[in-house]
Structures are given as structure tokens and as C-alpha cells.
Coordinates of C-alpha atoms and ligand atoms in Angstrom, one line a residue:
X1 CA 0.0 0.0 0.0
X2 CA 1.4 3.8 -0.6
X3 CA 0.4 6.2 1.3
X4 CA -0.1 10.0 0.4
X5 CA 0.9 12.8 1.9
X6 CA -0.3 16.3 2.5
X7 CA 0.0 18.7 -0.3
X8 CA 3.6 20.7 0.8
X9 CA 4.8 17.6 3.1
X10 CA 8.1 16.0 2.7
X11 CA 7.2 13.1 0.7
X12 CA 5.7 15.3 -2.5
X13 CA 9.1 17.7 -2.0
X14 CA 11.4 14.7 -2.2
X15 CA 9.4 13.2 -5.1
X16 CA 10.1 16.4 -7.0
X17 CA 14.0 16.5 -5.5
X18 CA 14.3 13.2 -6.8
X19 CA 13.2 14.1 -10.4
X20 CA 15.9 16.6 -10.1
X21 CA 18.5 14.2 -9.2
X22 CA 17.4 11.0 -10.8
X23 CA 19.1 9.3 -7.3
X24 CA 17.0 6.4 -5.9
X25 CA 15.8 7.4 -2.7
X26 CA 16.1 3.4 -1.6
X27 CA 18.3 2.9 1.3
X28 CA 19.2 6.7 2.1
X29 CA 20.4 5.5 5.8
X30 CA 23.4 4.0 4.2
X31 CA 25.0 7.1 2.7
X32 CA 23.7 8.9 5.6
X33 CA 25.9 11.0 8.5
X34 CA 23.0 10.6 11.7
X35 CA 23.3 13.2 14.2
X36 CA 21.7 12.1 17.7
X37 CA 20.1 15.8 20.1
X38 CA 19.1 15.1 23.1
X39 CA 16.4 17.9 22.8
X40 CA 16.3 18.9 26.4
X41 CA 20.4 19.7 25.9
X42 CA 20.1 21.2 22.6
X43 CA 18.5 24.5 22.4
X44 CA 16.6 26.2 24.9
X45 CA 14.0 29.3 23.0
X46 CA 12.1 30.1 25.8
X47 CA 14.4 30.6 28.9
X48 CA 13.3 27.8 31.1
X49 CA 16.8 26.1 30.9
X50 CA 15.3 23.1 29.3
X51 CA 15.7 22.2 25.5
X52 CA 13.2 22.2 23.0
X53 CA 12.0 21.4 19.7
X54 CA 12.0 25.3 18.5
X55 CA 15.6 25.3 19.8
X56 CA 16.4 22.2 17.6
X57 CA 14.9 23.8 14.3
X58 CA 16.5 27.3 15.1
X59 CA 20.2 25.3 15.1
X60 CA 19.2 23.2 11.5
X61 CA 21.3 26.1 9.9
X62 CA 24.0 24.7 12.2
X63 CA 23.1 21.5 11.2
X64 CA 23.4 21.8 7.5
X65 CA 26.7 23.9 8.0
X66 CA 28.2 20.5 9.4
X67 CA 26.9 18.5 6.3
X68 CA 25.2 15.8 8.0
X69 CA 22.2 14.3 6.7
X70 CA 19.5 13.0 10.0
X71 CA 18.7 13.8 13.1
X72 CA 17.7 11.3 16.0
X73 CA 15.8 12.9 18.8
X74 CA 15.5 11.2 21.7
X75 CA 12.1 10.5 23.0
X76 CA 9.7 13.5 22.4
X77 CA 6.5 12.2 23.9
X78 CA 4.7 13.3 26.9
X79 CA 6.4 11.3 30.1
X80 CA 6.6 11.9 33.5
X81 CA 10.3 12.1 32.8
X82 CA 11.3 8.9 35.7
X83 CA 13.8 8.1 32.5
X84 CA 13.8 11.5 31.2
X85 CA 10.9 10.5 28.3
X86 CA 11.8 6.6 28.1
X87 CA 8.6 6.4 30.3
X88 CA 5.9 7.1 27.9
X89 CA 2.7 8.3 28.9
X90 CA 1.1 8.7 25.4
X91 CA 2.7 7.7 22.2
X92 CA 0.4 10.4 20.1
X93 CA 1.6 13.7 21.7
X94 CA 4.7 15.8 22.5
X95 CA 5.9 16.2 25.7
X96 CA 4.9 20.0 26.5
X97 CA 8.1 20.8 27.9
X98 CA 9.9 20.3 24.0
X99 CA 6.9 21.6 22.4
X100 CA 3.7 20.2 20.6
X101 CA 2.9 18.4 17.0
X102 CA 3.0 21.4 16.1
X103 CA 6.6 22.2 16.5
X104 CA 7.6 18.6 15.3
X105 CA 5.2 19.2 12.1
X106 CA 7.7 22.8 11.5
X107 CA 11.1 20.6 12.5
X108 CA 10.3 18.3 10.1
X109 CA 9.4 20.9 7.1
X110 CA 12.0 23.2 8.3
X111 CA 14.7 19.8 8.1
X112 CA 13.8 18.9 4.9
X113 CA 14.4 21.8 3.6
X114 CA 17.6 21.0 4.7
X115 CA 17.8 18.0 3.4
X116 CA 17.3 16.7 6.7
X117 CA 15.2 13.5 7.8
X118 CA 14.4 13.4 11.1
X119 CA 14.1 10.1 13.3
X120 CA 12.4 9.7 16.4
X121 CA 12.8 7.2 19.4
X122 CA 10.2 4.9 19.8
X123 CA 9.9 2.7 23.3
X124 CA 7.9 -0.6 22.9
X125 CA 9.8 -2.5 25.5
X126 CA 8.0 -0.2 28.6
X127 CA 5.4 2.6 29.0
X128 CA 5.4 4.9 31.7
X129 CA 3.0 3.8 35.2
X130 CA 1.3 6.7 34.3
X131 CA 0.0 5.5 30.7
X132 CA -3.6 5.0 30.8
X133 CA -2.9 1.6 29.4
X134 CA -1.5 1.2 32.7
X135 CA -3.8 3.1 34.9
X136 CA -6.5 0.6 33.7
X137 CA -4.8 -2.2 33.9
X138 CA -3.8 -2.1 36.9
X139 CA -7.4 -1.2 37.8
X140 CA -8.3 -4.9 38.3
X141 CA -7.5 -8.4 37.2
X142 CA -10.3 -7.9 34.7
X143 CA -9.7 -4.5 33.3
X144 CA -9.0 -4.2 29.4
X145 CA -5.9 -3.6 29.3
X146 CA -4.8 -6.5 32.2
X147 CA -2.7 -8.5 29.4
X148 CA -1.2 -5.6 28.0
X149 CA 1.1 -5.9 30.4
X150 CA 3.2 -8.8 31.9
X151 CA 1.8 -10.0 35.0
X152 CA 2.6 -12.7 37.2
X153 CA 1.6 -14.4 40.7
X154 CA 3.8 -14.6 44.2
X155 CA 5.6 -18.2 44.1
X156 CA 4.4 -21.2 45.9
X157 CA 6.4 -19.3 48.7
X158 CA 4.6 -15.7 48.3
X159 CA 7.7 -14.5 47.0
X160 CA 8.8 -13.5 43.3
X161 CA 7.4 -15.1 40.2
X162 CA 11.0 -15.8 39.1
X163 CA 15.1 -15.1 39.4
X164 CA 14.7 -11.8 36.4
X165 CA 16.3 -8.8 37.5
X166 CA 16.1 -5.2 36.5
X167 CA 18.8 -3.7 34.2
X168 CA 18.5 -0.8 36.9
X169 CA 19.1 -2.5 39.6
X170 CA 16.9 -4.9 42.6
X171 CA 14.5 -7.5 41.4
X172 CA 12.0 -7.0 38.1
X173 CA 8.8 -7.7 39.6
X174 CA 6.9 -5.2 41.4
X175 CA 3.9 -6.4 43.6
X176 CA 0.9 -4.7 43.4
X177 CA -1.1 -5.1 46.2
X178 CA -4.7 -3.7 44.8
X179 CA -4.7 -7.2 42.7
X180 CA -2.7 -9.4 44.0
X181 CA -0.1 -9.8 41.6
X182 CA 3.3 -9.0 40.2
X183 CA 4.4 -7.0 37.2
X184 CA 7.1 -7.0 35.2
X185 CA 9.8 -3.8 34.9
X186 CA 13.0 -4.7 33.5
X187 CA 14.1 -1.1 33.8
X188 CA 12.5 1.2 37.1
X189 CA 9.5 0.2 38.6
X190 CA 7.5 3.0 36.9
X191 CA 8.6 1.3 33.7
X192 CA 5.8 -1.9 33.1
X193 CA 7.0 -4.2 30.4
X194 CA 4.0 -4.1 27.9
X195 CA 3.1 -8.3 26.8
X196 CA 4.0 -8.4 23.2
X197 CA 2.7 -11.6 23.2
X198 CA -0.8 -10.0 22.9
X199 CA -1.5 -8.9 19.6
X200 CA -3.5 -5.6 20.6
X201 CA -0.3 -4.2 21.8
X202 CA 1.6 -5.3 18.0
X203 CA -1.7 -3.8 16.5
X204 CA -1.3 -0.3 18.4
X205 CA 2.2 -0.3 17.8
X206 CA 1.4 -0.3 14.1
X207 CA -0.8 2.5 14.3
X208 CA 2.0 4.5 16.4
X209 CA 4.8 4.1 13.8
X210 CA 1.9 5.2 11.2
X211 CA 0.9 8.1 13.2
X212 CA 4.5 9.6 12.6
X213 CA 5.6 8.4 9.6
X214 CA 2.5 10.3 8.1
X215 CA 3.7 13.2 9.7
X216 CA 7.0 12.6 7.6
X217 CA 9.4 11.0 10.5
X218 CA 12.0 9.4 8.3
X219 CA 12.9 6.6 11.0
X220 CA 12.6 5.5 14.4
X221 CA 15.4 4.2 16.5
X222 CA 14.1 1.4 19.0
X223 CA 15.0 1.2 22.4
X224 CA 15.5 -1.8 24.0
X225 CA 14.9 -3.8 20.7
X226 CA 16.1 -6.9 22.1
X227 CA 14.3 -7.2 25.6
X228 CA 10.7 -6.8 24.1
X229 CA 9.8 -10.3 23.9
X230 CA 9.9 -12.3 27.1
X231 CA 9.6 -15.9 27.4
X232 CA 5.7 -16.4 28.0
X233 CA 6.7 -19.6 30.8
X234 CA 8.5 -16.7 33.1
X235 CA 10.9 -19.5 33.5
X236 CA 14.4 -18.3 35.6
X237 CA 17.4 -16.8 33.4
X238 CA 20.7 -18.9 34.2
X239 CA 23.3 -17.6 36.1
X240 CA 26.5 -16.2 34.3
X241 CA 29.7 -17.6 33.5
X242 CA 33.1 -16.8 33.2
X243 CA 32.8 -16.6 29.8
X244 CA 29.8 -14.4 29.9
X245 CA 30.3 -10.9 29.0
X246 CA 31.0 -8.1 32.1
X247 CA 27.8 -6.2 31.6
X248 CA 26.3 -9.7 32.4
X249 CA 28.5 -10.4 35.0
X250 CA 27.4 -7.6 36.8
X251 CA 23.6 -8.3 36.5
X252 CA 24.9 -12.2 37.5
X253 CA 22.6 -13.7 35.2
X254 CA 22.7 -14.4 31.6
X255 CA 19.4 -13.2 30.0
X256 CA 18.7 -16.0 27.9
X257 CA 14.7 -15.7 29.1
X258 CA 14.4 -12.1 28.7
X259 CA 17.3 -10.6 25.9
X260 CA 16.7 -12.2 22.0
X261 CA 13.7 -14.4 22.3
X262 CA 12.9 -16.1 18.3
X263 CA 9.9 -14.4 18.9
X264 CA 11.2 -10.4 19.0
X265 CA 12.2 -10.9 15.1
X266 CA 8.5 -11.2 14.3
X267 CA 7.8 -8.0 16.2
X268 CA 10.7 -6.5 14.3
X269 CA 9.7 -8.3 10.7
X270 CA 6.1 -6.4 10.9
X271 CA 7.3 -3.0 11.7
X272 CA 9.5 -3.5 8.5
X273 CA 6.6 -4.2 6.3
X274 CA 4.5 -0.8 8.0
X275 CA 8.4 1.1 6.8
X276 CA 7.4 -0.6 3.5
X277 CA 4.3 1.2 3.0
X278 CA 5.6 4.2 2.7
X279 CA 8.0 6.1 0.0
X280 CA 10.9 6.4 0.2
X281 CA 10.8 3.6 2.7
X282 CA 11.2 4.4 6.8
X283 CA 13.8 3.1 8.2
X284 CA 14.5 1.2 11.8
X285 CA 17.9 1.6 14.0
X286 CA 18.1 -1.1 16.9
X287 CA 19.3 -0.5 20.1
X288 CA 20.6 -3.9 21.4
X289 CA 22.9 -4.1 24.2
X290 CA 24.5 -7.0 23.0
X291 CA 28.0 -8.6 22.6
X292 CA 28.0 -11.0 20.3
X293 CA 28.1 -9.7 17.1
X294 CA 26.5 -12.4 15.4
X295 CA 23.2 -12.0 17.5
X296 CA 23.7 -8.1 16.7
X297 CA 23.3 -9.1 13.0
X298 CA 20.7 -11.4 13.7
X299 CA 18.2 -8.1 14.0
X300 CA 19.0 -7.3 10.0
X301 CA 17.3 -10.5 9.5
X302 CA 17.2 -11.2 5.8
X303 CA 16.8 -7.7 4.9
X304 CA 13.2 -7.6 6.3
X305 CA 13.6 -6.6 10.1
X306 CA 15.8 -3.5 11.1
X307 CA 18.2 -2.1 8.6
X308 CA 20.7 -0.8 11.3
X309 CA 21.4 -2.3 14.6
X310 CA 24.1 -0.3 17.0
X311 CA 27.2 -1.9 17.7
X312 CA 27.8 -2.2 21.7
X313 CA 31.3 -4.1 20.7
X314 CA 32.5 -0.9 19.1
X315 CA 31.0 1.3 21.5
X316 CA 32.8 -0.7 24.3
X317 CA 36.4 -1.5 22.4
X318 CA 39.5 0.2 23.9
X319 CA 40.8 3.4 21.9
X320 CA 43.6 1.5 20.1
X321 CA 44.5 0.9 16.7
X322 CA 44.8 -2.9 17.3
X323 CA 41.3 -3.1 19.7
X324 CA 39.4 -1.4 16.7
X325 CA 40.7 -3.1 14.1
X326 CA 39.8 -6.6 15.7
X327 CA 36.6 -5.1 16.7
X328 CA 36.2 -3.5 12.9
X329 CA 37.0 -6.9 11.2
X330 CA 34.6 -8.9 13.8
X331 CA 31.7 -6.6 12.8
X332 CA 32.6 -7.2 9.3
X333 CA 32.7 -10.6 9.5
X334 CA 29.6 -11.0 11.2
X335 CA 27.4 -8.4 9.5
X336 CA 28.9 -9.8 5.8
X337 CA 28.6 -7.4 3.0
X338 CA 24.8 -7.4 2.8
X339 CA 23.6 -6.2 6.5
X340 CA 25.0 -2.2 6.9
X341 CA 27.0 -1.4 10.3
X342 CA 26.8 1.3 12.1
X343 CA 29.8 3.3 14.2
X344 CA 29.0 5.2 16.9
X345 CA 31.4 5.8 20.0
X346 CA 28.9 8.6 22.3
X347 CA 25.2 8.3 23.3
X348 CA 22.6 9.5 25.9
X349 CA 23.8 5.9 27.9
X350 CA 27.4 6.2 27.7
X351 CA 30.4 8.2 28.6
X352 CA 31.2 10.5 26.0
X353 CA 34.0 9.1 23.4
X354 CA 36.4 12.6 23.9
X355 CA 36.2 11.6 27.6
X356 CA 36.2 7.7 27.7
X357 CA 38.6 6.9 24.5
X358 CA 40.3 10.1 24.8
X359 CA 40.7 11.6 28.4
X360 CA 39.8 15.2 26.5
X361 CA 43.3 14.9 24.4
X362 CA 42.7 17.2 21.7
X363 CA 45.0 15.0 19.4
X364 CA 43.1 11.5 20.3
X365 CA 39.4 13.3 20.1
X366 CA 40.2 14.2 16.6
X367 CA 41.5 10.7 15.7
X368 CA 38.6 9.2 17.2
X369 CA 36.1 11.7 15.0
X370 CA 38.6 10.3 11.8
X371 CA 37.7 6.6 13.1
X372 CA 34.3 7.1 12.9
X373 CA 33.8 9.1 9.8
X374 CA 35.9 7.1 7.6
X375 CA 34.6 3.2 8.1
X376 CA 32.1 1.8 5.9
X377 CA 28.8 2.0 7.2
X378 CA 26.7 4.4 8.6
X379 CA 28.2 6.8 11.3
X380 CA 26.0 8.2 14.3
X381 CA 27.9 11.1 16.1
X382 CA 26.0 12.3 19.1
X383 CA 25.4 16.3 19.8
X384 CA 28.6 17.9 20.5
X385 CA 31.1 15.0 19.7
X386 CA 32.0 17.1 16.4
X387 CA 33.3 19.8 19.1
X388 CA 35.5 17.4 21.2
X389 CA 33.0 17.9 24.0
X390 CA 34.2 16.3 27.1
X391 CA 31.7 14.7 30.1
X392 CA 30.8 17.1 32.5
X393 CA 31.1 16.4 36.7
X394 CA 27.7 16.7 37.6
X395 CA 27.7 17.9 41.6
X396 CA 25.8 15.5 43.6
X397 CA 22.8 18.0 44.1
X398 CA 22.3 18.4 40.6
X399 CA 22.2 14.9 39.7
X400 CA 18.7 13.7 37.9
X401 CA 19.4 10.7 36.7
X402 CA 17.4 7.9 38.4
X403 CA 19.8 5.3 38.1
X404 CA 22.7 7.1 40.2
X405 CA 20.0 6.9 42.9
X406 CA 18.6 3.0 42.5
X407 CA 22.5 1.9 41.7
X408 CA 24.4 4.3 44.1
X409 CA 28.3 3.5 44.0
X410 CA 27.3 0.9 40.9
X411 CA 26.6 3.6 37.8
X412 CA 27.9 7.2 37.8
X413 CA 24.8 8.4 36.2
X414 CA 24.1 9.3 32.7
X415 CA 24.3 12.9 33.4
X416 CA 27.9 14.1 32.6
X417 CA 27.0 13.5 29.2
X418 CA 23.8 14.6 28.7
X419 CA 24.7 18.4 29.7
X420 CA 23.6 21.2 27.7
X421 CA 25.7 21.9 23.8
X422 CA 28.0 24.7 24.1
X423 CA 27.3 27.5 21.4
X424 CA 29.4 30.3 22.4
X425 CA 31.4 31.4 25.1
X426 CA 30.0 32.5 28.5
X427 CA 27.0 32.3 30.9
X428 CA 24.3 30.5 29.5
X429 CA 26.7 29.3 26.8
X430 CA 24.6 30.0 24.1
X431 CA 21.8 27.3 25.5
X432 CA 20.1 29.5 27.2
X433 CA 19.5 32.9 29.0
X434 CA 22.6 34.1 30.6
X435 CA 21.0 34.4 34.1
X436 CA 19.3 31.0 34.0
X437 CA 20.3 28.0 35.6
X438 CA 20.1 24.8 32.8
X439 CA 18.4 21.8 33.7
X440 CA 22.3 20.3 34.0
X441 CA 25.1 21.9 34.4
X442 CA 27.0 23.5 31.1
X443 CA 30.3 22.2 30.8
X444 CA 33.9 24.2 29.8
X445 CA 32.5 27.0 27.1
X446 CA 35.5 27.6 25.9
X447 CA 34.7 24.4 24.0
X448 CA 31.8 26.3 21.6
X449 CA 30.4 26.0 18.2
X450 CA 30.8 30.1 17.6
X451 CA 34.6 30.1 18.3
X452 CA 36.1 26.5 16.7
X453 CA 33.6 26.9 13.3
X454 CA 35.9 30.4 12.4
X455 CA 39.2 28.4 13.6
X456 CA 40.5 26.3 10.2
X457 CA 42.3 24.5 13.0
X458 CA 39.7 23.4 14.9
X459 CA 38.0 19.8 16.1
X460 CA 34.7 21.1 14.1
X461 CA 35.9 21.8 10.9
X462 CA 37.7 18.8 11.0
X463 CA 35.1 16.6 12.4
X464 CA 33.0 19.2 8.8
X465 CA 35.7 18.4 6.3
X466 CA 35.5 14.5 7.3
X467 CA 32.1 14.7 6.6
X468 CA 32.5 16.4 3.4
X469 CA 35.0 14.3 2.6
X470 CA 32.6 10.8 2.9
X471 CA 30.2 12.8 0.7
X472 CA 32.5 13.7 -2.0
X473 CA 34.1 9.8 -1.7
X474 CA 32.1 7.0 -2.2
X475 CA 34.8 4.7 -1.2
X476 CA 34.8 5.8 2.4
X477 CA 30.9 5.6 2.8
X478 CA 31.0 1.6 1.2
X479 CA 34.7 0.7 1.6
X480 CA 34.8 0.6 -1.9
X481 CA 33.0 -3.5 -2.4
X482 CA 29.8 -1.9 -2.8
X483 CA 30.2 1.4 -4.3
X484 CA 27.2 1.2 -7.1
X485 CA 28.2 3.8 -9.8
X486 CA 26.6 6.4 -10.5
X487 CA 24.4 6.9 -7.4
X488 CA 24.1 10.6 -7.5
X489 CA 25.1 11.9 -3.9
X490 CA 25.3 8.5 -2.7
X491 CA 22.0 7.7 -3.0
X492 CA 20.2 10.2 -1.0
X493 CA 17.1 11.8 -3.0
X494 CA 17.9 15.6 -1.0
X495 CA 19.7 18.1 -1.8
X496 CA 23.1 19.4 -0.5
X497 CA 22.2 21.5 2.8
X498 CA 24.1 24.5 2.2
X499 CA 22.5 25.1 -1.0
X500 CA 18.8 25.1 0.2
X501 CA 18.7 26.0 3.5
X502 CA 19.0 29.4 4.0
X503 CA 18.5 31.0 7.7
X504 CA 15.5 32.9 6.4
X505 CA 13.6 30.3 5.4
X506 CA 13.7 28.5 8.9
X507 CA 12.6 31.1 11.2
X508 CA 8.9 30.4 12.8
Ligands
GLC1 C1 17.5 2.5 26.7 C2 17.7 4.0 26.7 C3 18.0 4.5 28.1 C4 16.8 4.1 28.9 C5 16.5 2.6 28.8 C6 15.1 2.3 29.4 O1 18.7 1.8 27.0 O2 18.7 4.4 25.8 O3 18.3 5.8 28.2 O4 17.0 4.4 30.3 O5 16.5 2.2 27.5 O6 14.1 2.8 28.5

């Protein structure tokens, strides 16, 4: 089935691009430079020291400046923010603190103008407690929405239904005393694991991803991809090995009931065929936290479940020429010329790469950026890697993250590197008003977009030329075994960013 579009959306403007170009619009993601925002650390426009999605489509000059061709927001629907929006309270609207449909409807047009897609975060693994799905299924043992949700009675003993434990620490049952019964979380306990076994929750999933990609979202990236199937007999996961992997070893169990069930590639096969329905085709990014590279190419399937899955391995490898290249040739090896991999060294989740790989060496961060922009695949730098932007010490009355609070002494915290973008020198950095106090601390300004983009020297118009550079050179986007000649721009049915988008044309 094709859909249509609104007169003036993005799908009749890239028809007409792609007349222009004669590129196929097939398989954009692969030719692609993805740029992850976290909004709320992006671009503050109305002086409540939070990000927003105004402040995202006010900085898409910015964006096109740098050359690169997505953006993935993290999640933009209305939460409670427990997991700063990775506790979903309603799939259909925006969280009022980054905005409304509106603003996403004017990011999006504004973007493609660009030649921009824009890819949102989707979260089918957990809603928030506070989703009326929830609300009413908790309501009683009966209520509608009961089997949306995985629950589960005390043990001969009263005790838990089984051994599973939550990534974010304690056990991942929760009782609940109105009914009776346990239900699952394998994140917080205001997370509940929705029941993908039920196939109401796969049927308003499909009308989620349709919701958006009529409003002309080019992708979704899927958290948790690989946890949202459990095994339906709750049976016990096995404890670890020596051979299991630390991240494992830590949780003590191996999560062969509740990580990669057979099942999850159905889940992942049907939101394929809904990106299929539309033109050019949507695309899916995985999120699983996996080791084994084999199992991470497991989620390409044959070309009909995701057509990107992050790579932990890489994520996780030492900074050396040696660890990468074992790590590089692994992924190659397991992904085989066919499934497309994906480099990325920063994220919302993980110590920032100029920090972690680097210790902030000026030298290293810019070898890093030259790692990541020049292996074949498809790169994902997060907001302020292209600067060399360092993790930021977060004092201990500042921290939000709820995980330095379930796990204390365990996990840092996630919020040294989710802490505002620094734009220009000074108070407010260029995030926001000078004499208001940002959500997070900013880090070092002296580490800003306005200063290093006039500096020919600098770690931005390096990190620029290495992406004009992968444009301009097929070989480094397909390491030269797939180059397809003649794919105009590589493929990608938009135009060049500096050409079209002009300041003017993005204000409102
Ligand atoms: C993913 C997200 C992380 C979140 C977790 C639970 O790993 O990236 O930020 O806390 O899922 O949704």
C-alpha cells in the first residue's frame, strides 16, 4: 500500500527532489551522516533552561553547515520524565516541555528543507506507570488492558514469580497489592513491560509508527529492541559464566529468558513491512545491548527486520589501533557485505568518546572523529562529539538521573553527558539565558560552536571536512566492495544543505 501525503509535506518535495537528481531514494540511511540531540540539551528558545523542539529547528542552519544528513531525537512524547521520556505516557503527543505536533510538524518541514530526515525514538519494551494503558490495567484483574502488560503471581512461597532482575538494579517484579499480583519492569518500577505476546499491543504499535511516519518522520530508533519479547513460561534466566560478558556479569545472570527471544524478530519483521508502505521507505535503527556480534546481526534478518542495529562491541572496544581493528574486522565478519553497520562511539547511555577513549586529548578526540567518519557503514555522532565535547562532573545536588539513585556507588549516572551543547562562550553558553540555571550543568564554554567553526584549525571543521569528505568519496561511505556507480550523492534523494537552507527560510 502507498500512502499519500499532504500537499507541501516531505514526501511530495522529495518526489520532486528526486526528479531533479534521478538518485534512488532506496536505502538513504546507508549514505547517511546521523546526528543524535538530546532535545532537552540542545536549544533552549524560551528561557526555562530546558531544550526544546524550537531550539532544535532554530540550530538546523548549524546543522546543515556540518553537512550531515539525520537527526535522531531522543524521545519526544509526553512522560513523566522517571527516564527523562523513556517512560511514555502517550505515544500520540509531545511532551509540553519540548513543544507540541505542532513544533515537530515545523522541525520536520524546516529539516527537509535542509535536506534533513528526522528520526524519532520509539519505546515498545516499557510505558510509563502513568499510561492509561496502565492506569487501567492495573485497575483490576479484569480490566481491558490487564494483558497488555506482563503479570505474574507470588511463588508457591509468596515470594517472586521468578530469578529476572532489573537492568537498573533490585529484582524486576513489582507487587501490586490492589490485585494481587506481580508485574514486570526490567528497567525502574514505573517502567511496566508491555506483553508483546498479545497482539492488541503489536496492532497499536502499528498505528503508532503510522501516526509519525505520516507526519514525515524518516525513521525510528528502537529502544530496547532486544528485551521486548519475554519468554511467555517466566521461566528463571541462568546464572553467568566466566565466559559471559562483564555487563552480564554484573547483572549475575545471563538473559537467555528475557534478551533475543525467536519471537522479537516477528515484532521486528512487521514493523519492517509498515516502513514498507511508505516512500521512500522508513527506516529502523536497533538498540541492542548486545556482545556477540552475530546476535547483533541477527536483527537485520534477511533484509526484512531492522536495517541498522548499534554496535555495543565498538562502542565498548578500547581506543587503540589494534582493539578497533579486531573489533572492525569482527563486525565485518559477522554483519557480511549485505547487512550495513553502524559506528558510533557517544550516546545518551554512555560516557562521551572525547572523555572515555580520549581523556579530552585534543590529538586523540580528533583521531577518534577520523575513526568514525571514515569506516564503511553508517556513522551516528552524538550532539557535541563534532566539538570534542568532554563529560561534564555533575555535583551530587544536581544529579537527575534515576539510576545514580537506584545503583548508588554501581553507575555514575548518565548525566555528565547529557549536559547542555555549548554554542558560544559565557554564561548560559549559548543554551540559554545568561542568568538562568540549565536543567544540567554546562560544561567548559571555551569548548563552543561560535569560536572553533571560524578556527580552520579546529575539532569542528575537522570533524566538517571528514564529513564532506565521505560525501564527495564513495569509497569511504561503502569501503569501496559496494560502491554502485553512478548513485548521485550516494543515493540520498535531498539536496546538498548548504544550497537550500537558508537562515530565512527556517525562522517560525
Ligand atoms: C535505553 C535508553 C535508556 C533508557 C532505557 C530504558 O537503554 O537508551 O536511556 O533508560 O532504554 O528505556
Amino acid at each position: 500500500m502507498q500512502r499519500r501525503f499532504r500537499p507541501g509535506s516531505r514526501a511530495v518535495w522529495t518526489s520532486t527532489i528526486r526528479k531533479m537528481t534521478e538518485a534512488p531514494v532506496t536505502q538513504w540511511w546507508r549514505d547517511a551522516v546521523v546526528y543524535q540531540v538530546y532535545p532537552r540539551s540542545f536549544q533552549d528558545t524560551d528561557g526555562d533552561g530546558v531544550g526544546n523542539l524550537a531550539g532544535v529547528t532554530s540550530r538546523l542552519e548549524y546543522l546543515s553547515w556540518l553537512g550531515i544528513d539525520a537527526v535522531w531525537l531522543t524521545p519526544i512524547t509526553a512522560s513523566p520524565d522517571d527516564d527523562f521520556g523513556y517512560d511514555v505516557s502517550d505515544y500520540y503527543s509531545v511532551q509540553p516541555v519540548l513543544g507540541d505536533l505542532a513544533s515537530v510538524d515545523r522541525l520536520i518541514e524546516a529539516a527537509g528543507r535542509c535536506g534533513i530526515r528526522v528520526i524519532l525514538d520509539i519505546v515498545p519494551n516499557h510505558t510509563s506507570d502513568r499510561h492509561a494503558w496502565f492506569k487501567d490495567a492495573r485497575a483490576s484483574r479484569e480490566s481491558e488492558h490487564r494483558d497488555w502488560y506482563v503479570w505474574a503471581r507470588p511463588s508457591r512461597h509468596g515470594s517472586l514469580p521468578n530469578n529476572w532482575l532489573s537492568v537498573f538494579g533490585g529484582p524486576a517484579w513489582e507487587h501490586d497489592p490492589a490485585t494481587g499480583e506481580f508485574y514486570l519492569h526490567q528497567f525502574l518500577p514505573s517502567q511496566p513491560d508491555l506483553n508483546w505476546w498479545n497482539p492488541q499491543v503489536r496492532g497499536e504499535f502499528d498505528r503508532i509508527l503510522r501516526f509519525w511516519f505520516d507526519r514525515g518522520v524518516a525513521g525510528f530508533r528502537i529502544d530496547t529492541a532486544n528485551k521486548v519479547v519475554k519468554d511467555s513460561l517466566l521461566r528463571d534466566n541462568p546464572p553467568v559464566g566466566p565466559a559471559d560478558h562483564a555487563m552480564a556479569r554484573r547483572l549475575g545472570q545471563r538473559p537467555a529468558r528475557t534478551s533475543s527471544q525467536a519471537e522479537v524478530h516477528e515484532i521486528w519483521r512487521r514493523w519492517r513491512a509498515v516502513c514498507r508502505e511508505y516512500e521512500p521507505e522508513r527506516m529502523l535503527v536497533g538498540e541492542t545491548w548486545l556482545f556477540d556480534l552475530n546476535e547483533v546481526a541477527g536483527y537485520y534478518g534477511a533484509d526484512d527486520e531492522l536495517q541498522l542495529n548499534f554496535n555495543f562491541p565498538f562502542v565498548y572496544a578500547d581506543f587503540s589501533a589494534e582493539a578497533l581493528r579486531r573489533v572492525v574486522e569482527r563486525t565485518e565478519a559477522a554483519l557480511g557485505a549485505s547487512r550495513w553497520p553502524v559506528w558510533t562511539a557517544s550516546n545518551h547511555d554512555v560516557s562521551r568518546f572525547p572523555s572515555r577513549w580520549c581523556g579530552g586529548d585534543s590529538r586523540l578526540i580528533r583521531m577518534g572523529l577520523t575513526v568514525l567518519l571514515t569506516l564503511r557503514g553508517t556513522p551516528f555522532l552524538y550532539y557535541g562529539d563534532e566539538l570534542g565535547m568532554t563529560d561534564v562532573d555533575v555535583p551530587g545536588d544536581r544529579i537527575v538521573d534515576p539510576l545514580s539513585r537506584r545503583m548508588p556507588g554501581q553507575h555514575r549516572g548518565r548525566d555528565p553527558e547529557r549536559t547542555p551543547m555549548l554554542w558560544r562562550p559565557g554564561p548560559g553558553a549559548g543554551f540559554t539565558d545568561p542568568d538562568v540555571e540549565p536543567w544540567l550543568p554546562l560544561g567548559d564554554s571555551q569548548v563552543n560552536v561560535e569560536q572553533q567553526r571560524d578556527d580552520r584549525t579546529s575539532t569542528l571543521r575537522l570533524c566538517r571536512d571528514l564529513i564532506a569528505l565521505r560525501r564527495e568519496s564513495p569509497d569511504l561511505r561503502t569501503g569501496g566492495r559496494l560502491h554502485e556507480p553512478g548513485r548521485a550523492r550516494g543515493g540520498l534523494d535531498l539536496p546538498a544543505g548548504d544550497q537550500y537552507c537558508r537562515r530565512a527560510e527556517l525562522s517560525g
